[in-house]
Coordinates of C-alpha atoms in Angstrom, one line a residue:
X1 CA 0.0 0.0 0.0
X2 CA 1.3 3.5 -0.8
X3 CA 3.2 5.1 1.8
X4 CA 1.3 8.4 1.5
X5 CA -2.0 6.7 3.8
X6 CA -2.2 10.0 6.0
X7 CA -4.0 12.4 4.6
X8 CA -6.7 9.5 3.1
X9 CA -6.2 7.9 6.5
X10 CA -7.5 11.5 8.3
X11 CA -10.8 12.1 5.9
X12 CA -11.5 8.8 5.7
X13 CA -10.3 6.2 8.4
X14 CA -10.7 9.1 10.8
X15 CA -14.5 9.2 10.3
X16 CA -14.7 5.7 11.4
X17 CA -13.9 5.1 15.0
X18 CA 14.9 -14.6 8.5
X19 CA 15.8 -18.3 10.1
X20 CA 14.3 -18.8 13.1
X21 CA 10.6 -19.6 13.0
X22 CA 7.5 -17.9 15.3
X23 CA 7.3 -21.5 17.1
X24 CA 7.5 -20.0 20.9
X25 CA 4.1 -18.8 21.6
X26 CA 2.6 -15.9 24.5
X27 CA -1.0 -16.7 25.6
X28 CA -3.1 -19.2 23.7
X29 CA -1.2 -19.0 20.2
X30 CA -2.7 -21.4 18.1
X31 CA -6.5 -21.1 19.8
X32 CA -8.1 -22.8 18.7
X33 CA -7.1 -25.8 15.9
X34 CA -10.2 -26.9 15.4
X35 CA -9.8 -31.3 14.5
X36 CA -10.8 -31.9 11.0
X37 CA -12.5 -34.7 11.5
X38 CA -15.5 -33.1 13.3
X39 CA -16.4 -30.5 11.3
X40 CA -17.4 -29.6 7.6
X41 CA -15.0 -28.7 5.2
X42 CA -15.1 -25.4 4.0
X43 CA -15.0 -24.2 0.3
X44 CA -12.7 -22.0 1.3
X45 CA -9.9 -20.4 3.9
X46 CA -8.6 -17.3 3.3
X47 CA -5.0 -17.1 5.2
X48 CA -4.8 -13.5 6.4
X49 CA -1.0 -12.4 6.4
X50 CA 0.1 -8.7 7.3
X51 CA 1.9 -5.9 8.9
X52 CA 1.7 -2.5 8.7
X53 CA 5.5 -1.1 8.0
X54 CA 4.1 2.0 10.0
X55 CA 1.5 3.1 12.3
X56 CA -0.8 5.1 10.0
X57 CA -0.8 1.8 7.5
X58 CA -1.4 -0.6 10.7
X59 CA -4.8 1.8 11.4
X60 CA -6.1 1.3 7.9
X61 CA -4.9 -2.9 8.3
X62 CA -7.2 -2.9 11.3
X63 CA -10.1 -1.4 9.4
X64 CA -9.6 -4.3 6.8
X65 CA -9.3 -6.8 9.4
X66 CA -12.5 -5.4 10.9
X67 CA -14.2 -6.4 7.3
X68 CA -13.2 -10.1 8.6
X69 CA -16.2 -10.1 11.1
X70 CA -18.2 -8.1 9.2
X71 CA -19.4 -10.4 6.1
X72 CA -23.1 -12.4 5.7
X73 CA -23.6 -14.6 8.9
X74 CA -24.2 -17.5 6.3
X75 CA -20.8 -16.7 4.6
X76 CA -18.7 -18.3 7.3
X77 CA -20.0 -21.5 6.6
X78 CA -18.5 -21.9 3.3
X79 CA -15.7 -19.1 4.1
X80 CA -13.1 -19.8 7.0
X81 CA -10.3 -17.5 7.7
X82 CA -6.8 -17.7 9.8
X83 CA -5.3 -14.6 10.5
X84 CA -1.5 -13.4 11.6
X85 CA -0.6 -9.8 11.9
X86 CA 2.1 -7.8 13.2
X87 CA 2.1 -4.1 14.1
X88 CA 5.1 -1.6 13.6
X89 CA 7.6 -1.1 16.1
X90 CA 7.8 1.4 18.8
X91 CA 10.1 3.6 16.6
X92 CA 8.0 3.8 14.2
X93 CA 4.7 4.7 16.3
X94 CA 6.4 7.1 17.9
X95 CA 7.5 8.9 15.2
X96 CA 3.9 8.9 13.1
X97 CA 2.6 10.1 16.8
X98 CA 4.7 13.1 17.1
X99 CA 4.0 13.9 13.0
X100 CA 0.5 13.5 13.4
X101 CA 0.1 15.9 16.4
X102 CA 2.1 18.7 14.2
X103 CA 0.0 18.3 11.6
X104 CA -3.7 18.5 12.7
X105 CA -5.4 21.6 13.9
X106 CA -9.0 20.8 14.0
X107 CA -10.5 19.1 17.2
X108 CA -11.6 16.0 15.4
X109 CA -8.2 15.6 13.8
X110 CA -7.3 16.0 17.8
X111 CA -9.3 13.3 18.8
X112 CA -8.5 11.3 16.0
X113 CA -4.6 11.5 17.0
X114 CA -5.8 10.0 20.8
X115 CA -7.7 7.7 19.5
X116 CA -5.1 6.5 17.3
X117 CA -2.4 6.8 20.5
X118 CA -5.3 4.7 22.4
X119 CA -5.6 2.1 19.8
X120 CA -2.1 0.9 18.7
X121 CA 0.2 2.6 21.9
X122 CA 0.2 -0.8 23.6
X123 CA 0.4 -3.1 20.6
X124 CA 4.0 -2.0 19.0
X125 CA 5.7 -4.9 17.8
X126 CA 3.6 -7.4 18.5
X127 CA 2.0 -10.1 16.9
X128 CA -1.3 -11.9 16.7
X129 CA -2.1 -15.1 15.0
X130 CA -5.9 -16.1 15.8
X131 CA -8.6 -17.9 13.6
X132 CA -11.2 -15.4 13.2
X133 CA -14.4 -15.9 15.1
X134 CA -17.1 -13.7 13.8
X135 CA -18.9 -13.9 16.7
X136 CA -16.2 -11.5 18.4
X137 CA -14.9 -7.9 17.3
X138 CA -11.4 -7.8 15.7
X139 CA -9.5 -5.8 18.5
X140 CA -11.2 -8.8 21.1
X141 CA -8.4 -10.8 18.9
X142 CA -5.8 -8.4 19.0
X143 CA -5.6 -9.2 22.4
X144 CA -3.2 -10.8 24.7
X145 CA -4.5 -14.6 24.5
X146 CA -3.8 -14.3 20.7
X147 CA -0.2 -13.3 21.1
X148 CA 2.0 -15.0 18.9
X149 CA 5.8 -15.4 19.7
X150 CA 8.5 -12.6 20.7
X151 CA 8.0 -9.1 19.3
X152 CA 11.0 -9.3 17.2
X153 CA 9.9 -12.3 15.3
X154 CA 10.2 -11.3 11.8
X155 CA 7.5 -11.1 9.6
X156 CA 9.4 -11.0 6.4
X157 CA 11.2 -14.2 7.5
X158 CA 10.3 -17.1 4.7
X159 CA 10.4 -19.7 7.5
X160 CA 7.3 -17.6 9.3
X161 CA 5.3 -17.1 6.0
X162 CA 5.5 -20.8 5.9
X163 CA 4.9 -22.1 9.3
X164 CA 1.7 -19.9 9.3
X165 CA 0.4 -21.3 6.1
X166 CA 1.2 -24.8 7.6
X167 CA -1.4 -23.9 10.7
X168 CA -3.6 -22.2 8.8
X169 CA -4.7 -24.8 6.6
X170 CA -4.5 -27.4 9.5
X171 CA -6.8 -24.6 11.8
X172 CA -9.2 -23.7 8.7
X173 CA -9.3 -26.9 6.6
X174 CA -11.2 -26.4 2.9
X175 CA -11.5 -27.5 -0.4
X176 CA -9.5 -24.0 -1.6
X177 CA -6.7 -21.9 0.0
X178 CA -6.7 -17.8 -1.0
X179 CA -3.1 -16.3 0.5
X180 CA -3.5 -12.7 1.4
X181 CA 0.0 -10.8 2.1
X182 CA -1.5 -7.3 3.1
X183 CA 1.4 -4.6 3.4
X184 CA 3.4 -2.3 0.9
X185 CA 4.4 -3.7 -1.6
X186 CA 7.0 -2.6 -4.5
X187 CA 7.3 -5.0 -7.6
X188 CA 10.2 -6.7 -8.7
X189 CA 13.8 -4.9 -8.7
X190 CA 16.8 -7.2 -8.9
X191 CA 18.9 -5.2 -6.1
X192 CA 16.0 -5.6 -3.7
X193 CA 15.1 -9.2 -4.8
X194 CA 18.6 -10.5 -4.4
X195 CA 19.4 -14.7 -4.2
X196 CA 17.5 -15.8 -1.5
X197 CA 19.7 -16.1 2.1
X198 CA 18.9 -15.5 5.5
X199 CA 21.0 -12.5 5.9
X200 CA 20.0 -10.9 2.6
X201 CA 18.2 -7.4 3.7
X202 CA 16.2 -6.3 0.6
X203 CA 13.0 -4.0 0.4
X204 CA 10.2 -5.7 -1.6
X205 CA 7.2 -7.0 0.1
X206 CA 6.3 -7.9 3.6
X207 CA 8.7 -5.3 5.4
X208 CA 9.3 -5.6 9.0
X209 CA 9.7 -2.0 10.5
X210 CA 11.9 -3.6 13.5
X211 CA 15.1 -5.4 10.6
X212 CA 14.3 -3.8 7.7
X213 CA 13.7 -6.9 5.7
X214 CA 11.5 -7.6 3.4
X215 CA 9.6 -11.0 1.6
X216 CA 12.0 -11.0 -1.9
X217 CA 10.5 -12.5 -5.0
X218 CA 12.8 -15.5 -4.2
X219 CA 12.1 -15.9 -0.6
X220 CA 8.3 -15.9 -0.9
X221 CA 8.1 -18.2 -3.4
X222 CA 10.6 -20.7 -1.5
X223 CA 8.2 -20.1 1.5
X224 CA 4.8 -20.9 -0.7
X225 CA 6.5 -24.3 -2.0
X226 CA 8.2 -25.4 1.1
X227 CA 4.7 -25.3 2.7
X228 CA 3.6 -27.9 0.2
X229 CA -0.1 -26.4 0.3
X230 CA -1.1 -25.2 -3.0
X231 CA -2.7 -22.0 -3.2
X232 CA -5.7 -21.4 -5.5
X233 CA -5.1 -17.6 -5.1
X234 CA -2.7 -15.6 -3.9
X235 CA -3.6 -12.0 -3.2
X236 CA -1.0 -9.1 -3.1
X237 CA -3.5 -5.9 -1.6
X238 CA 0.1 -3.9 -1.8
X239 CA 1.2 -1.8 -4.7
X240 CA 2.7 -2.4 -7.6
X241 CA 2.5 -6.2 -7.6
X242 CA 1.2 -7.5 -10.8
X243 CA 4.9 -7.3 -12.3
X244 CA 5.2 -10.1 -15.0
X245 CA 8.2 -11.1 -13.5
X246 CA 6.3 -12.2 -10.1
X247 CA 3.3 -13.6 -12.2
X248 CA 5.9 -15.9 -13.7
X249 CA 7.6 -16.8 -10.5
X250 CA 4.2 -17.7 -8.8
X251 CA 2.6 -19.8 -11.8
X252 CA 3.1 -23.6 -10.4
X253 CA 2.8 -22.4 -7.1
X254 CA -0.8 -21.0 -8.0
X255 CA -3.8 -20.8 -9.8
X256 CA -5.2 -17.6 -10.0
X257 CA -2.7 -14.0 -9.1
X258 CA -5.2 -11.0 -7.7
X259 CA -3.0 -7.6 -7.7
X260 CA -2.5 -4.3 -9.0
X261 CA 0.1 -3.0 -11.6
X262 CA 0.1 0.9 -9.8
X263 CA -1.0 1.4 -6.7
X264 CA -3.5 0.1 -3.5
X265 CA -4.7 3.2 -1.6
X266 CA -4.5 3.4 2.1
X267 CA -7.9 2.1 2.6
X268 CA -7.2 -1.6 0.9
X269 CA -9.6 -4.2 -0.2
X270 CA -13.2 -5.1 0.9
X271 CA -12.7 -8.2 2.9
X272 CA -16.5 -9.0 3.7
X273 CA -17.0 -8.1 -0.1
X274 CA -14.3 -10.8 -0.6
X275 CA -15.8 -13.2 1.8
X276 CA -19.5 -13.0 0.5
X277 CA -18.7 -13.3 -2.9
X278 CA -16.6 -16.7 -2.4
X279 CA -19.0 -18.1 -0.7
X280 CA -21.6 -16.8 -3.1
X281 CA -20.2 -18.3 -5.9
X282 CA -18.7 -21.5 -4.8
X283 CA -16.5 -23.2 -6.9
X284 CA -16.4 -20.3 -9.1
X285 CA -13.8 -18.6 -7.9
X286 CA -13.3 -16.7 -11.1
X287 CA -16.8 -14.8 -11.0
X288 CA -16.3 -13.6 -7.4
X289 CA -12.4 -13.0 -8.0
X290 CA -14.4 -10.8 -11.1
X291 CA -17.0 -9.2 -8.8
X292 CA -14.1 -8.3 -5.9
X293 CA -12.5 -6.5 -8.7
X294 CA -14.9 -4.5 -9.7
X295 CA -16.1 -4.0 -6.6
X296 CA -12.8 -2.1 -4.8
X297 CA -11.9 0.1 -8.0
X298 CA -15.5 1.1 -8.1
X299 CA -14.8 2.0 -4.2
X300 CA -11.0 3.0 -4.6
X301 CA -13.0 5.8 -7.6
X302 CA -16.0 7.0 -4.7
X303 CA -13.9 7.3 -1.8
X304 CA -10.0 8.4 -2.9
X305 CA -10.8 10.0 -6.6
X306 CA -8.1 12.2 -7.8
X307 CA -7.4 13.5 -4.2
X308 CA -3.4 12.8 -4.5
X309 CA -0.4 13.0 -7.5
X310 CA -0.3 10.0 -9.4
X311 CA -3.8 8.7 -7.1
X312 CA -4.3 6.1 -9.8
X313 CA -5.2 2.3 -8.3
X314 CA -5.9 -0.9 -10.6
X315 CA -6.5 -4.5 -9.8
X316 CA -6.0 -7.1 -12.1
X317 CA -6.8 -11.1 -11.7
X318 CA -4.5 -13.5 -13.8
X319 CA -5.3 -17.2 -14.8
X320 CA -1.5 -18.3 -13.9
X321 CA -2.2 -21.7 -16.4
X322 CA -2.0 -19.3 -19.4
X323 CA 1.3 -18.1 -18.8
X324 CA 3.8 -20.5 -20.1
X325 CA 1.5 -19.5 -23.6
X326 CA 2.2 -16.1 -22.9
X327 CA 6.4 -16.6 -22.6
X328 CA 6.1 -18.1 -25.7
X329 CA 4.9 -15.6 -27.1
X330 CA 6.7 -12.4 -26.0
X331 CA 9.9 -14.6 -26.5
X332 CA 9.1 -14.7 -30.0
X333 CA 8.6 -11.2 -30.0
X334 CA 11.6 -10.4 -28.4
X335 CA 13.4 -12.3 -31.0
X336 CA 12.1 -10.2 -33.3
X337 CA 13.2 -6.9 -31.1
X338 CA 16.5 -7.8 -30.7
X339 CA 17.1 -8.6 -34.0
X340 CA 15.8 -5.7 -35.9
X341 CA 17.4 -3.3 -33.1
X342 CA 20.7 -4.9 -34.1
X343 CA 20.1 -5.3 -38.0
X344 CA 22.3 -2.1 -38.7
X345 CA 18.6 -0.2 -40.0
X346 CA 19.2 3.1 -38.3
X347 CA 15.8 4.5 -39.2
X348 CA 14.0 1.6 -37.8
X349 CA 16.4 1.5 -34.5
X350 CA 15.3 5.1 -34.6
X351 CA 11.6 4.1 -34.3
X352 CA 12.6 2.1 -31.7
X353 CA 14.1 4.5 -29.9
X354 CA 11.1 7.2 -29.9
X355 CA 8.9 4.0 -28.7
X356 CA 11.0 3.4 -25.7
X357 CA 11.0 7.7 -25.0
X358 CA 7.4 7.4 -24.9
X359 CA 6.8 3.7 -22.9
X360 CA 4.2 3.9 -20.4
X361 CA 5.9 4.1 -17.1
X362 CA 4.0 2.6 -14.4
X363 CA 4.6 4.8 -11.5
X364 CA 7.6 7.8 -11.4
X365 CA 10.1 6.0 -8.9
X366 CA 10.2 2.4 -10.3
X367 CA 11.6 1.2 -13.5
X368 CA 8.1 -0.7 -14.4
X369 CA 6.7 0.0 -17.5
X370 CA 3.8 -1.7 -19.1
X371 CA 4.7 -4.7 -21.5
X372 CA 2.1 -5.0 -23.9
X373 CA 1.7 -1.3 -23.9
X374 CA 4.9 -1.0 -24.7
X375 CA 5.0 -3.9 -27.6
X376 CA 2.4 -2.2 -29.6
X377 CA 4.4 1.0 -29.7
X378 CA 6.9 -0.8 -30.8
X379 CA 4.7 -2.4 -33.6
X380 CA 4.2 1.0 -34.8
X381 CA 7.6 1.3 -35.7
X382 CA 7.3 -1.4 -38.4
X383 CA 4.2 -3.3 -38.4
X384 CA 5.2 -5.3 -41.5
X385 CA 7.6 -7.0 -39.0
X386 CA 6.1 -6.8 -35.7
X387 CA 2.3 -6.7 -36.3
X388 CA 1.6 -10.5 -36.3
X389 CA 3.8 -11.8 -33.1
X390 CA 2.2 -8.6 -31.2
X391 CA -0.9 -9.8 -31.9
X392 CA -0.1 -13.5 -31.0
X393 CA 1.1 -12.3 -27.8
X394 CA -2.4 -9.7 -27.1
X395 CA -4.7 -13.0 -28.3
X396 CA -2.5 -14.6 -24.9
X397 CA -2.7 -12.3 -23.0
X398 CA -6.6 -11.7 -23.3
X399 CA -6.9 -15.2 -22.1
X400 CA -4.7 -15.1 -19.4
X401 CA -6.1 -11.9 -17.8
X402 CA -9.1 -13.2 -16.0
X403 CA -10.3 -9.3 -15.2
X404 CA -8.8 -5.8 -14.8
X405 CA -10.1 -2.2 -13.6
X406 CA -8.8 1.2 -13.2
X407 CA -9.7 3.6 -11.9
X408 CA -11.2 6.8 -14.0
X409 CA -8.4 9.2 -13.3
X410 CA -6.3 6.5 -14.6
X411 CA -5.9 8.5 -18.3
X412 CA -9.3 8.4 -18.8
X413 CA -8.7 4.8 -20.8
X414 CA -8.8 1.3 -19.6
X415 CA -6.2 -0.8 -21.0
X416 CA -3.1 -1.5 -18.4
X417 CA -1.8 -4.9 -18.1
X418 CA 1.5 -6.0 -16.2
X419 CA 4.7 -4.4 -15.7
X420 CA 8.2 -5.4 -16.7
X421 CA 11.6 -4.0 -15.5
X422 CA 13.4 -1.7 -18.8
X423 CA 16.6 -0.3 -18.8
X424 CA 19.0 0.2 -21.1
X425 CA 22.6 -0.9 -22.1
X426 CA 21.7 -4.1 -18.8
X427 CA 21.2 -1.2 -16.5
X428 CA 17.7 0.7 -14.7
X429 CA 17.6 3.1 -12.4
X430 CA 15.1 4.3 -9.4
X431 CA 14.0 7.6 -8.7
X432 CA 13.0 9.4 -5.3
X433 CA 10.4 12.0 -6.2
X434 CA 9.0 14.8 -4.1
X435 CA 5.8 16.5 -5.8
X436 CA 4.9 20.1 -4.8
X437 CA 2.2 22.0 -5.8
X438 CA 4.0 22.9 -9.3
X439 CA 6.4 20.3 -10.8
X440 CA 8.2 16.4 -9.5
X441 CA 11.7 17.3 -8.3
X442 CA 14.7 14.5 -7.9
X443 CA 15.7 14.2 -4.3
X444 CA 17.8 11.3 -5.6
X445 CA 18.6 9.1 -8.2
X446 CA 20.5 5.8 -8.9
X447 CA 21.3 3.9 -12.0
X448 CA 22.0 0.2 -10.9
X449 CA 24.5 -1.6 -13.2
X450 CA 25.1 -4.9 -14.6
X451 CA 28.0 -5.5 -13.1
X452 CA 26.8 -5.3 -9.2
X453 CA 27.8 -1.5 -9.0
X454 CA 25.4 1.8 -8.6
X455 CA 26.0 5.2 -9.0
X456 CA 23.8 7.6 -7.2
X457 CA 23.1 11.5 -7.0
X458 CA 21.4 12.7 -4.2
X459 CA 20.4 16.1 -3.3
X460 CA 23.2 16.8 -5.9
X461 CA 25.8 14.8 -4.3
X462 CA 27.3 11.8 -6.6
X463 CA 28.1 8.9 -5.4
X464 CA 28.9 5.1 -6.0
X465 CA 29.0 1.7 -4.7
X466 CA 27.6 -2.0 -5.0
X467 CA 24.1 -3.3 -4.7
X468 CA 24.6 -7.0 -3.5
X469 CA 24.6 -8.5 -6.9
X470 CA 24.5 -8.8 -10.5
X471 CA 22.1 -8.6 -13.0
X472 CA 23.0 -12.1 -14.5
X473 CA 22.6 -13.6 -11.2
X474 CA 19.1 -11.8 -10.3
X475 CA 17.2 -11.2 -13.2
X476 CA 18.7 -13.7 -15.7
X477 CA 17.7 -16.5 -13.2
X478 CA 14.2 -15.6 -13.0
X479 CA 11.5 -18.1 -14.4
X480 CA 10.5 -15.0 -16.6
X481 CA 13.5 -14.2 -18.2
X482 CA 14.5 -17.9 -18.7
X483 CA 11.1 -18.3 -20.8
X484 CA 11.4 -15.1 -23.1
X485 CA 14.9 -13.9 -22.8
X486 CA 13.8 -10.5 -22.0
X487 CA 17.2 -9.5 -20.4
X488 CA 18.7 -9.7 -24.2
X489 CA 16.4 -6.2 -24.7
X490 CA 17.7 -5.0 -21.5
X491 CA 21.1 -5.4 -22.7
X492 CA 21.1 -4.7 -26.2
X493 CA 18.8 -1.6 -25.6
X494 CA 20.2 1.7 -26.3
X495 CA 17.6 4.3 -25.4
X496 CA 16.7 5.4 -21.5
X497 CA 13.4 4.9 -20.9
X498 CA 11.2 7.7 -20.1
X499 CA 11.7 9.2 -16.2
X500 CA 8.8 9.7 -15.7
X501 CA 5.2 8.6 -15.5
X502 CA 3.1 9.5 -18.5
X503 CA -0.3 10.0 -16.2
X504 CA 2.2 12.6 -13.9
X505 CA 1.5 16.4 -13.8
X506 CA 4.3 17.7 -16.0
X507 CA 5.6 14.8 -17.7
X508 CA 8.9 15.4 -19.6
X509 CA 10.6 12.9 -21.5
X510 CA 13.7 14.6 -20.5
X511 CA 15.7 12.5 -23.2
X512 CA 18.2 14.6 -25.1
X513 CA 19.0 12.9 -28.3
X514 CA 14.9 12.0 -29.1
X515 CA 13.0 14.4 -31.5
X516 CA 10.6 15.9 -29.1
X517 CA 8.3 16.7 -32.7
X518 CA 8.0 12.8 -32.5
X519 CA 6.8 12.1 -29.3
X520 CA 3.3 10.7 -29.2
X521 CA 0.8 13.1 -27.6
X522 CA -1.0 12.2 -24.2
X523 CA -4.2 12.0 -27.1
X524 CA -1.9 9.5 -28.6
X525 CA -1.8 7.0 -25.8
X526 CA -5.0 7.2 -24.6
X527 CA -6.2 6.5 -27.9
X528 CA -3.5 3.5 -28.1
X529 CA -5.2 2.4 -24.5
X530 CA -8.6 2.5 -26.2
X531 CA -7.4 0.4 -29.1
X532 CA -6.9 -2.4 -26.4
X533 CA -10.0 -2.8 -25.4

């Protein structure tokens, strides 16, 4: 979830009122396992996973995990859900405390702040792992008799992930298994997701506020499998998830992917919206995953609008079984890339060139930009040879892609599918932005390097060193890459991307050599987003 919960969590939340395994328990940890042999099995269990990174994100976690309780009565008899979450440290509660009480002036922003001291003060650091009973209240759980090991048990340690998916499906039996990891999120980068070890520390998904540390690409996927429980669905309500590169990585581990290309606002998923609707639809899981969808970009578009920069949010649901299709495919057009980039044809390399200017970044700080957005703008630089393996890989992906929705500030267009890492020359770079009221300015930037070396500017200061790795042992040993060779494009491309997000208040291309006379228009693209429909 985006970072920037406060003001959405004031106007909105305000109006309501990595080795060593979580095996020592406080209280009544595992209360109760029910015994599978005396009771019905359920068509599903969703297992809960979370924490909140900071304090403002932990309030709006605890409004979701309120929607636990609050679903159809007759909905928990086909819907069963086990639950672990872990709230941010002291640090960081003190800190959100002390910027919160600056920053409020009217008395029910005042009580707001209490009530938010009230809520979480004696909960820092601590985590809860309960089956939910929706006969209770969710803070009745959040109590001590549902206190799960030591506060400094890590969350973002693999070995946790797994042991709680191991007692979740023993506590909540059922014929399906939905995995929800609820938390920030921020797609696939290969310095954060680095070759799995215990002492790697990496930002990605999952990141405990007390180490740092983060679930990698690697590690969560090594968790998922060494649970041996396969997941129907596994849903990221965190940003910036539906990268292709994590779609790939998850495709025998699961059936179905639920997650969002740009951003999850503050405020999350409907989780009694999620529970009725499963149980509604039985063994359809694909017309309620449908319905869900439509259901929180319809409420991310009411409540959050365009009330921030960049406030775009997206969900999209992927049939993992069509994927292996889908590698094919953009394999075979990457063939077709690489070849023609390095045929000598300047004019056409040219073409190329202004398509990679213009491709649709996903959000300003990351180096995700969308794939088959992207593809077709190649296409346009010589549809004689690009046309028919673009359209091969648009026919897969239409099949793959159960359901997606934007939201209406989204560019006015529908039309956004999954994200893939670009660079150029084996190289992509991360931006830190800060928007004020008039233009995005740099507070830093870093180019990460092939080779395992960065260089960085920040606040006008350069500087270099080493990010824990190289690109042919991250990226080029992901199930992605090893299906379509799309690291070839990475390092054969000779154009920087675009900087910036095309949806962002004073976009510039900023890329010296490019015509700017041939840049497509903002009409341009949302007409190209149109054409996708």
């Amino acid at each position: 979830m985006t970072p920037w919960v406060l003001a959405a969590t004031l106007t909105f939340c305000g109006a309501m009122m990595m080795l060593t395994s979580c095996t020592d328990a406080v209280g009544s940890t595992d209360n109760p396992v029910p015994d599978p042999a005396q009771q019905d099995l359920a068509d599903y269990a969703i297992l809960f996973y979370g924490h909140g990174s900071d304090p403002s994100l932990d309030f709006c976690i605890v409004e979701n995990l309120d929607q636990l309780y609050a679903a159809e009565a007759a909905s928990y008899n086909k819907v069963r859900i086990a639950a672990q979450y872990k709230f941010s440290s002291q640090k960081a509660f003190q800190e959100q405390l002390e910027t919160l009480r600056k920053s409020v002036n009217t008395e029910e922003q005042k009580k707001f702040v209490e009530t938010f001291n009230d809520m979480f003060k004696d909960k820092c650091g601590q985590t809860y792992r309960f089956v939910v009973d929706p006969k209770m209240q969710s803070y009745d759980q959040l109590g001590d008799s549902y206190r799960y090991g030591p506060s400094e048990g890590e969350i973002s340690n693999p070995d946790s992930l797994t042991n709680f998916i191991k007692w979740a499906a023993k506590a909540c039996p059922a014929k399906n298994y939905l995995l929800l990891l609820s938390d920030h999120g921020a797609g696939y980068m290969p310095n954060n997701d680095l070759p799995y070890s215990p002492v790697a520390k990496t930002r990605n998904l999952v990141v405990d506020s007390h180490t740092g540390k983060g679930l990698t690409l690697p590690s969560l996927t090594a968790a998922i499998e060494a649970a041996g429980i396969h997941l129907k669905a596994l849903y990221f309500d965190a940003c910036l998830m539906n990268s292709i590169e994590y779609l790939f990585e998850l495709k025998d581990a699961v059936d179905y992917v639920v997650a969002s290309s740009f951003l999850v606002p503050g405020i999350g998923g409907s989780y009694d919206a999620l529970i009725n609707l499963l149980a509604k639809n039985g063994s359809d899981i694909e017309s309620a995953l449908a319905a869900y969808n439509k259901f929180c970009v319809d409420r991310w578009d009411k409540t959050i609008g365009q009330a921030q920069k960049e406030s775009f949010f997206d969900m999209t649901v992927t049939r993992t079984s069509g994927l292996n299709a889908y590698g094919e495919k953009i394999r075979a057009f990457t063939d077709l890339l690489v070849e023609a980039y390095q045929s000598g044809d300047e004019e056409l390399c040219k073409k190329i060139d202004n398509a990679t200017a213009n491709v649709l970044k996903i959000q300003s700080s990351y180096p995700f930009y969308d794939l088959l957005i992207y593809a077709l703008t190649v296409t346009l630089a010589d549809p004689a040879r690009f046309e028919a393996a673009y359209n091969d890989m648009k026919k897969c992906y239409d099949e793959l892609c159960q359901v997606s929705h934007q939201t209406s500030a989204y560019m006015g267009a529908e039309g956004i599918t999954a994200s893939v890492l670009l660079g150029w020359d084996g190289q992509y770079e991360y931006f830190d932005w800060m928007p004020d009221d008039t233009e995005w300015k740099v507070l830093t930037n870093t180019i990460y390097k092939p080779d395992g070396t960065c260089d960085m500017v920040s606040f006008g200061m350069p500087a270099s060193g080493n990010w824990g790795s190289t690109f042919e042992q991250t990226y080029e040993q992901t199930k992605f890459d090893k299906a379509t060779g799309w690291s070839r494009w990475i390092k054969a491309n000779r154009q920087r991307p675009t900087v910036m997000s095309l949806a962002t208040a004073g976009y510039d291309p900023n890329i010296a050599e490019a015509d700017p006379a041939a840049y497509l228009t903002f009409a341009d693209f949302v007409q190209l987003l149109n054409n996708l429909k």
